[in-house]
PDB file of C-alpha atoms in Angstrom:
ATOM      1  CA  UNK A   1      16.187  22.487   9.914  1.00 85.00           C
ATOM      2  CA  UNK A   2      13.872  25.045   8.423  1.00 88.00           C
ATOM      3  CA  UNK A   3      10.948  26.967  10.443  1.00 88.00           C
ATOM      4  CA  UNK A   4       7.389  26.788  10.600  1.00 91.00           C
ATOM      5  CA  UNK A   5       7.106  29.580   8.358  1.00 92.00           C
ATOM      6  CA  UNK A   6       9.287  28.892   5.647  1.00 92.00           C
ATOM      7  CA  UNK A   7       7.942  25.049   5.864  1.00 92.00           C
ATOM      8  CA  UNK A   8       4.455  27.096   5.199  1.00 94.00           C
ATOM      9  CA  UNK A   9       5.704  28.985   2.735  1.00 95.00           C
ATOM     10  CA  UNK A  10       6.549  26.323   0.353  1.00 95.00           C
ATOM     11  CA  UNK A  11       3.825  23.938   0.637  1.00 95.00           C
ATOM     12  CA  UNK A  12       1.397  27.117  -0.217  1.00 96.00           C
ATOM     13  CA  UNK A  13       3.898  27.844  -3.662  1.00 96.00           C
ATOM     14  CA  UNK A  14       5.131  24.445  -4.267  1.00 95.00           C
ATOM     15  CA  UNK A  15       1.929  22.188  -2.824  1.00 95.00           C
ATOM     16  CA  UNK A  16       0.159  22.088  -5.990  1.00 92.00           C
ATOM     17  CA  UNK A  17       2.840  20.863  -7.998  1.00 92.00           C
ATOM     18  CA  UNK A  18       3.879  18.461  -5.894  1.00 94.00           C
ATOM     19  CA  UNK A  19       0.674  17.031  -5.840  1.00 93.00           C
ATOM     20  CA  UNK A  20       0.227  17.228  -9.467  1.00 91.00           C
ATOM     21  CA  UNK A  21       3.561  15.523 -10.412  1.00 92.00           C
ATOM     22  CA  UNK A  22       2.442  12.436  -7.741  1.00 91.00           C
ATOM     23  CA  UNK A  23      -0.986  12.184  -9.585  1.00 88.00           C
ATOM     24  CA  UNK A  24       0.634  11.752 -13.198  1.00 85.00           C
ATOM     25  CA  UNK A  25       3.060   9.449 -11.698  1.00 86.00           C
ATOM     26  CA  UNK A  26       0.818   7.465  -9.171  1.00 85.00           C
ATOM     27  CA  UNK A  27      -2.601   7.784 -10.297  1.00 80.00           C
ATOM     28  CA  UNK A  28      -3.390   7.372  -6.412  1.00 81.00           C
ATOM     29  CA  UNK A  29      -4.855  10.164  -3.927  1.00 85.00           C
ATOM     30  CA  UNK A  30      -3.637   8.330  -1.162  1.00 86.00           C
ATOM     31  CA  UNK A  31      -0.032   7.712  -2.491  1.00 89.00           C
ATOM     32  CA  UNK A  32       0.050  11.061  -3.237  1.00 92.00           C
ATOM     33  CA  UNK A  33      -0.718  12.513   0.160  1.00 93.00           C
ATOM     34  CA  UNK A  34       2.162  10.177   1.517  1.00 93.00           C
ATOM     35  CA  UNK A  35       4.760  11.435  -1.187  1.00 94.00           C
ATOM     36  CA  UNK A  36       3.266  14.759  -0.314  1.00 95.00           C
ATOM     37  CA  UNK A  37       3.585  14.287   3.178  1.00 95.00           C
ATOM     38  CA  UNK A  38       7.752  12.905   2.432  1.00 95.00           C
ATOM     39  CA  UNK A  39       8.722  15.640   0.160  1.00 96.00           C
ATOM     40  CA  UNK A  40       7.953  18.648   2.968  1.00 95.00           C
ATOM     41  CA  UNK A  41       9.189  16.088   5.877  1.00 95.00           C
ATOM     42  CA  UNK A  42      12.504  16.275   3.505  1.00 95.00           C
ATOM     43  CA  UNK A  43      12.337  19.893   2.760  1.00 95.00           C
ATOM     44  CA  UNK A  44      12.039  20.844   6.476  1.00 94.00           C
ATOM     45  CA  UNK A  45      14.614  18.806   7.937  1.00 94.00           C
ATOM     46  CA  UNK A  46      17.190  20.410   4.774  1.00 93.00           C
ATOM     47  CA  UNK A  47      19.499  22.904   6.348  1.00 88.00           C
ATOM     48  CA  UNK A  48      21.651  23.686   2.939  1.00 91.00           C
ATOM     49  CA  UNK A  49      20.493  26.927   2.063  1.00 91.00           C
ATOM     50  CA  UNK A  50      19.043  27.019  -1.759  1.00 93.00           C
ATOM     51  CA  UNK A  51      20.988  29.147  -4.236  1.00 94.00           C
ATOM     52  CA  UNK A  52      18.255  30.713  -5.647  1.00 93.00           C
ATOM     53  CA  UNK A  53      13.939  30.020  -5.827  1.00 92.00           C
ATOM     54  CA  UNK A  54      14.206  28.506  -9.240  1.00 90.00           C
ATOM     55  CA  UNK A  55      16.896  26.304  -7.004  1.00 92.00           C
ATOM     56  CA  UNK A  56      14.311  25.533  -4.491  1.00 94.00           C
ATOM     57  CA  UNK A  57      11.307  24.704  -7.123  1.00 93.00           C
ATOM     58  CA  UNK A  58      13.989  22.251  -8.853  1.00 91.00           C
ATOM     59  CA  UNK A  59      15.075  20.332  -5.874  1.00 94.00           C
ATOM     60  CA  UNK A  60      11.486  19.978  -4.997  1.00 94.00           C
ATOM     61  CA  UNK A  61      10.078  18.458  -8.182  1.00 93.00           C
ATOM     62  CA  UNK A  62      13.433  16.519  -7.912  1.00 92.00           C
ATOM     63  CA  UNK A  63      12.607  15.169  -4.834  1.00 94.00           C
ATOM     64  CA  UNK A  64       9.099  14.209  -5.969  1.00 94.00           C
ATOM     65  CA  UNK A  65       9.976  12.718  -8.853  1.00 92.00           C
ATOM     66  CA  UNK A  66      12.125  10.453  -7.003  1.00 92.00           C
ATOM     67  CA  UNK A  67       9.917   9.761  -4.089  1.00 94.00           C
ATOM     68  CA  UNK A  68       7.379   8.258  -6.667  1.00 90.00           C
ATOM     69  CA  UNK A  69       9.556   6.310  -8.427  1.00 88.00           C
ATOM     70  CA  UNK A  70      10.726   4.802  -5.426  1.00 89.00           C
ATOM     71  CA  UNK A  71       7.290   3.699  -4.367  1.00 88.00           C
ATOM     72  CA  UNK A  72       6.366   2.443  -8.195  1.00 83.00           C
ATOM     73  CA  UNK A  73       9.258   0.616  -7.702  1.00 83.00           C
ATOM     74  CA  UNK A  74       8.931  -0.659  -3.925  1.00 77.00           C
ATOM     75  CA  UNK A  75       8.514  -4.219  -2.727  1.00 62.00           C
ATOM     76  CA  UNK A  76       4.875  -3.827  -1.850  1.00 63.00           C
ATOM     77  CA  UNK A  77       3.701  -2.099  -4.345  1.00 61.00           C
ATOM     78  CA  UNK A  78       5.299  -4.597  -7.209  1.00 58.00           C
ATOM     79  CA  UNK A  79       4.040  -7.223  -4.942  1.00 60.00           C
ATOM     80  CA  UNK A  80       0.448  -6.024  -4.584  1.00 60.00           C
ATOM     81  CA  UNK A  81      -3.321  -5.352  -7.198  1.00 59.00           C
ATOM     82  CA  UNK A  82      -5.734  -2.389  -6.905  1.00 58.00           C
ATOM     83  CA  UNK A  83      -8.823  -4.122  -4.900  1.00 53.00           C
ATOM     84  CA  UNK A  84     -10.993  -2.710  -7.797  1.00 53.00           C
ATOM     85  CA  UNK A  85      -8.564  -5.095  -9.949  1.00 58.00           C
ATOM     86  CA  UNK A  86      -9.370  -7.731  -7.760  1.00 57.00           C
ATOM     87  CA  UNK A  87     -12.854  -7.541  -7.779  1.00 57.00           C
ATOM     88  CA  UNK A  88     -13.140  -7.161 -11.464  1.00 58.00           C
ATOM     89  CA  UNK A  89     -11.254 -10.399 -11.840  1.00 58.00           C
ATOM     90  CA  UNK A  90     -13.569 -12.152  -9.140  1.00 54.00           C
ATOM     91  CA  UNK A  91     -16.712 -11.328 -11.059  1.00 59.00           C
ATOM     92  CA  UNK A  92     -15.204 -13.207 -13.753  1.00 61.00           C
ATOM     93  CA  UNK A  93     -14.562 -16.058 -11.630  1.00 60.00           C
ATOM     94  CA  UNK A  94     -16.756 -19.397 -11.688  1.00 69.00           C
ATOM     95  CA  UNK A  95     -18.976 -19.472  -9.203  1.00 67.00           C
ATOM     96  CA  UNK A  96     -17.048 -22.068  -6.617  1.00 64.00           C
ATOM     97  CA  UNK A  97     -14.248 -19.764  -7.081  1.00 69.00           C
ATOM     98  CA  UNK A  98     -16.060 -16.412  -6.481  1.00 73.00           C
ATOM     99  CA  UNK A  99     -17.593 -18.361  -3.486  1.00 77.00           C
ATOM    100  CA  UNK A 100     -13.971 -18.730  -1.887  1.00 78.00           C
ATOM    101  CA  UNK A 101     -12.919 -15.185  -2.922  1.00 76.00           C
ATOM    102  CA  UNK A 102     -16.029 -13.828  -0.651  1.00 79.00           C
ATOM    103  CA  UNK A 103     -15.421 -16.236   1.925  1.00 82.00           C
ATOM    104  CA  UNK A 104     -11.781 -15.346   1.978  1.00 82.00           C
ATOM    105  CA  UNK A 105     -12.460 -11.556   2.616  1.00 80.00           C
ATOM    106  CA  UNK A 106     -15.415 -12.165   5.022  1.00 83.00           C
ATOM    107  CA  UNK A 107     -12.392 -13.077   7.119  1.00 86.00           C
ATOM    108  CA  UNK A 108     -11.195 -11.259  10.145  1.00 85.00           C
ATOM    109  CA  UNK A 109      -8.220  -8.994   8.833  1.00 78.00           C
ATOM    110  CA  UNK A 110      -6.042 -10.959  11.161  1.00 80.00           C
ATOM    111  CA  UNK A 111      -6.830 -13.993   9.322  1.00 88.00           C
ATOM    112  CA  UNK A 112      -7.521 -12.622   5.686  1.00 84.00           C
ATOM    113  CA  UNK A 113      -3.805 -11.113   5.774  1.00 83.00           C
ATOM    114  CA  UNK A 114      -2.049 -15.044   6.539  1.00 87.00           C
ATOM    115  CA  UNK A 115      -4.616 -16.701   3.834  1.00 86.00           C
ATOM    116  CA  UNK A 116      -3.767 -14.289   0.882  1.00 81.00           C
ATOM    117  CA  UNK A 117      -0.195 -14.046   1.440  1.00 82.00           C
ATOM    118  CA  UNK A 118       0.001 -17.635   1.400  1.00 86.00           C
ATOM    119  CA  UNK A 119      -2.329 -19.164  -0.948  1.00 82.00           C
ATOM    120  CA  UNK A 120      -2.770 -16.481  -3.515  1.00 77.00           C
ATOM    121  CA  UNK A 121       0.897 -15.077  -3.342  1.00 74.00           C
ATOM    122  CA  UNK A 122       2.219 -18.234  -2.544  1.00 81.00           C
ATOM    123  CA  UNK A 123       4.794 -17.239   0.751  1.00 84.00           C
ATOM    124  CA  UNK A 124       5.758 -19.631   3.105  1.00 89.00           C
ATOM    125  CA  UNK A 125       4.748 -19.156   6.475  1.00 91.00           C
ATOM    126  CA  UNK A 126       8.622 -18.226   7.295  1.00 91.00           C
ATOM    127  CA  UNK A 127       8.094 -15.015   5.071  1.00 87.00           C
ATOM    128  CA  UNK A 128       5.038 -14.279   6.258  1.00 88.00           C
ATOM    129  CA  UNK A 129       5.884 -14.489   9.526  1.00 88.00           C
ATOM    130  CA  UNK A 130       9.227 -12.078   8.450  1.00 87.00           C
ATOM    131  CA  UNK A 131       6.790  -9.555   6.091  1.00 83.00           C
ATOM    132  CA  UNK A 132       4.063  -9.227   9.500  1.00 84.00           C
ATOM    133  CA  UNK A 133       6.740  -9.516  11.917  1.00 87.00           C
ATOM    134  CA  UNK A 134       5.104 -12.567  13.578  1.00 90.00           C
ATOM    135  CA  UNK A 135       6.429 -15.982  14.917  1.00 94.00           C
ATOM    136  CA  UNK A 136       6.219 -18.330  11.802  1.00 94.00           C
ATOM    137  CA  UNK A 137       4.127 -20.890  14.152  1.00 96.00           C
ATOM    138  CA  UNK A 138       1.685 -18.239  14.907  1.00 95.00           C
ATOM    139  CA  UNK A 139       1.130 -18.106  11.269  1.00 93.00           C
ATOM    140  CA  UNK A 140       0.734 -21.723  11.152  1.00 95.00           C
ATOM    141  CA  UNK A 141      -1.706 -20.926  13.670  1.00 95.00           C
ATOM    142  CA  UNK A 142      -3.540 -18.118  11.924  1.00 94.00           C
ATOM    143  CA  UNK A 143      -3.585 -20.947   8.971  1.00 94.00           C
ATOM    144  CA  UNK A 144      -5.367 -23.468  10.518  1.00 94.00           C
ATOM    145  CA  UNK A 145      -7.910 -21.073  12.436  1.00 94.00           C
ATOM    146  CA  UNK A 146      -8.359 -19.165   8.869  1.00 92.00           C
ATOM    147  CA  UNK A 147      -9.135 -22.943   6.986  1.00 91.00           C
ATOM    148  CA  UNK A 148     -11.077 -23.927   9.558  1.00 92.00           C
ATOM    149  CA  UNK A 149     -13.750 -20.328   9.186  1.00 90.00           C
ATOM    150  CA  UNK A 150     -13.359 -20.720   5.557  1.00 87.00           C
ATOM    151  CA  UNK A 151     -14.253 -24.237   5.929  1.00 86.00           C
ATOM    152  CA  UNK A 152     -17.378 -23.627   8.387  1.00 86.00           C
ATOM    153  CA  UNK A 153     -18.848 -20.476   6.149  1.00 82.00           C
ATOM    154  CA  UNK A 154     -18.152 -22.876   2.796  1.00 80.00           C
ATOM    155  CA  UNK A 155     -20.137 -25.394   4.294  1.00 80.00           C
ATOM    156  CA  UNK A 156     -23.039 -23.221   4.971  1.00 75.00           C
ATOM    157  CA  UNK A 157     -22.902 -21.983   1.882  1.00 67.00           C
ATOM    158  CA  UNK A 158     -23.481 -25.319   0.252  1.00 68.00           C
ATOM    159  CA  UNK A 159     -26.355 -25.659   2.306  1.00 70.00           C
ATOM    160  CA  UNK A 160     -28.057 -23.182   1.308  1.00 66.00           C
ATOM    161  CA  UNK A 161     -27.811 -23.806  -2.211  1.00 62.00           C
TER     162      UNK A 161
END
């Protein structure tokens, strides 16, 4: 494991870069913090010595490199849309749809989470329950709870109109 000082050492010569190559590759200020945050968690607990600073500089961009193509290529991130996406699509929407959409993410987060997963990813409540690490008939639960708000705030909705 490498000290405090050599840990500080790098991210001052090396932090730039690394944050450079995540941008390019992610596009993302928040990915790139994590990757960021990975590739100095990595470097400090490395105890092989480096041959030489050119060495050091290549393992690092190395390590980057990989560490965001990992997370382009993760589960959650094939699996998931950029909100601003989302919202784009829903002002494209008919209005009965772009009712639901709102409706659906005036939901407690709770409940929001269950309803997307299922109805616009279309997972069963058994992988839900695996992918929040919940009972699958507390998800049934969530369900029903969920359909029953959307259900309540569509129905004021239409009575306003």
């Amino acid at each position: 494991m490498r000290s405090e000082e050599e840990a500080s050492r790098a991210i001052e010569q090396y932090g730039d870069t690394v944050r450079r190559i995540c941008l390019v590759h992610l596009k993302n200020y928040a990915d790139t913090e994590d990757i960021f945050q990975t590739v100095f968690l990595k470097y400090v607990l490395r105890s092989a010595p480096f041959d030489s600073p050119e060495h050091e500089k290549a393992w690092i961009i190395r390590v980057t490199v990989n560490a965001c193509r990992d997370l382009l290529k993760s589960f959650f991130r094939s699996r998931s849309v950029p909100l601003e996406e989302l919202t784009t699509q829903a002002a494209e929407m008919p209005e009965e749809s772009r009712e639901i959409w709102d409706a659906v993410l005036a939901l407690p987060p709770r409940y929001k989470n269950v309803v997307y997963l299922h109805y616009y990813e279309g997972y069963t409540a058994a992988e839900i329950g695996k992918i929040l690490k919940k009972n699958t008939n507390t998800v049934y639960t969530l369900l029903n709870r969920a359909r029953q708000l959307l259900k309540k705030d569509l129905e004021e909705v239409a009575e306003l109109e």
